[in-house]
Coordinates of C-alpha atoms and ligand atoms in Angstrom, one line a residue:
M1 CA -7.0 16.5 6.4
H2 CA -8.9 16.2 9.6
N3 CA -11.0 13.2 10.5
D4 CA -14.2 14.3 12.2
F5 CA -17.7 13.4 13.3
N6 CA -20.4 16.0 13.8
L7 CA -22.5 13.8 16.0
C8 CA -21.5 10.9 18.3
P9 CA -22.5 7.7 16.5
M10 CA -23.9 6.4 19.8
C11 CA -26.0 9.1 21.2
G12 CA -26.3 11.6 18.6
S13 CA -24.6 14.2 21.0
K14 CA -22.9 17.1 19.5
N15 CA -20.4 17.2 21.9
I16 CA -18.1 14.5 20.5
Q17 CA -14.6 15.3 20.4
N18 CA -11.4 14.1 18.4
K19 CA -7.8 13.9 19.7
N20 CA -5.1 13.9 17.8
D21 CA -7.0 12.4 14.8
R22 CA -6.4 9.1 16.5
K23 CA -9.3 8.8 19.1
W24 CA -12.9 10.0 19.2
F25 CA -14.8 10.6 22.6
C26 CA -18.1 11.7 23.7
P27 CA -18.2 13.2 27.2
D28 CA -22.2 12.7 27.1
C29 CA -22.2 8.6 27.0
G30 CA -18.9 7.8 27.3
F31 CA -18.3 6.5 23.8
D32 CA -14.6 5.8 22.8
L33 CA -13.4 5.0 19.2
Y34 CA -9.9 4.5 18.4
C35 CA -8.8 4.7 14.9
N36 CA -5.4 2.9 15.1
V37 CA -2.7 2.6 12.5
A38 CA -3.7 0.0 9.9
A39 CA -1.6 -2.7 8.7
S40 CA -1.0 -3.2 5.0
V41 CA 1.6 -5.1 2.6
G42 CA 3.6 -4.0 -0.4
V43 CA 5.4 -6.5 -2.7
L44 CA 8.6 -5.3 -4.5
I45 CA 8.7 -7.8 -7.3
F46 CA 11.8 -7.7 -9.5
D47 CA 13.8 -9.9 -11.8
D48 CA 17.6 -10.5 -12.4
D49 CA 18.0 -7.4 -14.4
K50 CA 16.5 -5.3 -12.0
N51 CA 13.5 -4.7 -13.6
F52 CA 10.6 -4.0 -11.3
L53 CA 7.0 -4.5 -11.4
F54 CA 4.8 -1.5 -10.8
E55 CA 0.9 -0.9 -11.1
K56 CA -0.4 2.2 -12.5
R57 CA -3.3 3.0 -10.2
A58 CA -6.8 2.8 -11.9
K59 CA -8.7 4.6 -9.0
E60 CA -8.0 7.3 -6.6
P61 CA -6.4 8.0 -4.4
K62 CA -3.4 8.7 -6.5
K63 CA -4.9 7.7 -9.5
G64 CA -2.4 7.3 -12.5
L65 CA 0.4 7.2 -10.5
L66 CA 2.6 4.0 -9.7
T67 CA 2.6 1.5 -6.7
Q68 CA 3.4 -1.9 -6.0
P69 CA 1.0 -4.8 -5.6
G70 CA -0.2 -4.6 -2.0
G71 CA -3.2 -3.5 0.2
F72 CA -4.6 -3.7 3.6
I73 CA -4.3 -6.9 5.6
D74 CA -7.8 -8.5 6.3
A75 CA -8.6 -9.6 9.6
D76 CA -7.2 -12.9 11.1
E77 CA -5.0 -13.0 8.0
S78 CA -1.2 -12.9 8.1
A79 CA 1.1 -10.3 6.6
E80 CA 2.6 -13.1 4.5
E81 CA -0.8 -14.5 3.4
A82 CA -1.9 -11.0 2.4
V83 CA 1.3 -10.7 0.0
A84 CA 0.1 -13.8 -1.7
R85 CA -3.5 -12.8 -2.0
E86 CA -3.0 -9.3 -3.2
C87 CA -0.5 -10.6 -5.8
R88 CA -3.2 -13.2 -6.9
E89 CA -6.2 -10.6 -6.9
E90 CA -4.1 -7.7 -8.5
I91 CA -2.2 -9.3 -11.1
G92 CA -3.2 -12.8 -11.1
A93 CA 0.3 -14.1 -10.2
Q94 CA 1.9 -16.3 -8.1
V95 CA 5.0 -15.2 -6.2
T96 CA 8.0 -17.1 -4.7
D97 CA 10.9 -16.2 -2.6
I98 CA 8.8 -13.9 -0.4
R99 CA 11.2 -12.1 2.0
Y100 CA 10.7 -9.5 4.8
L101 CA 12.1 -6.0 3.8
G102 CA 10.8 -3.5 6.4
S103 CA 7.9 -1.5 7.4
Y104 CA 7.4 2.0 6.4
P105 CA 4.7 4.5 7.7
N106 CA 2.4 5.9 5.0
T107 CA -0.8 8.1 4.7
Y108 CA -3.9 7.0 2.8
E109 CA -6.6 9.4 1.8
Y110 CA -9.8 7.7 0.9
K111 CA -13.0 9.5 0.5
N112 CA -12.5 12.3 2.8
I113 CA -10.9 9.9 5.7
T114 CA -7.2 10.2 6.4
Y115 CA -5.8 6.6 7.2
K116 CA -2.4 6.4 8.9
T117 CA -0.9 2.9 7.8
C118 CA 2.1 0.8 8.5
D119 CA 3.2 -0.8 5.1
M120 CA 5.4 -4.1 5.6
F121 CA 7.2 -4.6 2.5
F122 CA 8.2 -7.7 1.1
T123 CA 10.4 -8.6 -1.9
A124 CA 9.3 -11.4 -4.0
K125 CA 9.7 -13.2 -7.4
L126 CA 7.2 -14.1 -9.8
S127 CA 6.9 -18.1 -10.2
G128 CA 8.9 -19.4 -13.2
C129 CA 9.6 -15.7 -14.5
Q130 CA 13.2 -14.7 -15.5
K131 CA 12.4 -11.5 -17.3
L132 CA 9.6 -9.3 -16.1
A133 CA 9.1 -7.6 -19.5
D134 CA 8.3 -10.7 -21.2
L135 CA 5.4 -11.6 -18.7
A136 CA 3.9 -8.3 -17.8
K137 CA 1.5 -8.1 -20.9
R138 CA 0.5 -11.8 -20.3
L139 CA -0.5 -10.7 -16.3
N140 CA -4.4 -11.1 -15.8
R141 CA -4.4 -7.7 -14.0
Q142 CA -7.6 -6.5 -11.8
E143 CA -9.0 -3.6 -14.0
T144 CA -10.7 -1.9 -11.3
E145 CA -7.2 -1.5 -9.4
V146 CA -4.9 -1.6 -12.2
E147 CA -5.0 0.7 -15.2
E148 CA -1.6 -1.1 -16.5
V149 CA 1.2 -3.1 -15.3
V150 CA 4.6 -1.1 -15.6
I151 CA 7.8 -2.7 -15.7
Q152 CA 10.8 -0.2 -14.7
K153 CA 14.6 -0.8 -14.6
I154 CA 15.9 0.7 -11.3
T155 CA 19.8 0.9 -10.9
S156 CA 20.2 4.0 -8.6
A157 CA 18.5 6.3 -6.1
T158 CA 18.3 9.1 -9.0
D159 CA 16.0 6.4 -10.7
I160 CA 13.8 6.1 -7.7
D161 CA 13.5 9.8 -7.5
A162 CA 12.2 10.2 -10.8
L163 CA 9.6 7.6 -10.6
P164 CA 6.0 9.0 -10.4
L165 CA 5.1 7.0 -7.3
A166 CA 1.7 7.3 -5.4
F167 CA 2.9 6.6 -1.8
I168 CA 5.9 7.7 0.1
S169 CA 6.3 4.1 1.8
T170 CA 7.2 2.5 -1.9
R171 CA 10.1 5.3 -2.2
N172 CA 11.4 4.6 1.2
A173 CA 11.2 0.6 0.8
L174 CA 13.0 1.0 -2.7
K175 CA 15.5 3.1 -1.3
D176 CA 16.2 0.7 1.5
F177 CA 16.4 -2.1 -0.9
F178 CA 19.1 -0.5 -2.8
K179 CA 21.1 0.6 0.1
R180 CA 21.4 -2.9 1.2
G181 CA 22.5 -3.9 -2.1
Ligands
ZN201 ZN1 -22.2 10.0 22.9

């Protein structure tokens, strides 16, 4: 997908140009707009039996596919704060043992605009939860975002390949997690 404007948002000129989907500039008024990579977080929540918590997406993009709790980082918010907030909002849960895993580039298509993101992944545990399967049904999910909380046991790269994941960043984060043991 290609991000574009027909008119300069400042002066209305039709000469506005796009460079590498990253910058728009208008030769008539000097308007410059950068579409920088957006920072977001993803949280891999798992228990001692290697059960992982996923959300079946309730809306586009990638409706019906699996993702993990997470989302865009708000202005003036740290990545760690975003982790706690997104878990609170999306699955009504408090997470502990938040640890940084790594960052994974992703592409997010939303209403005909392509956003390039850098997804920072963390691992975490649910407070007071030994077995995810017992808790999943009791979680207070955000219905506009999450159709269903899905618990999946993952023991190998083959298991990861078989998951109907919404985003490549989740797949890469999971693979990294298992590679590191
Ligand atoms: Zn202009």
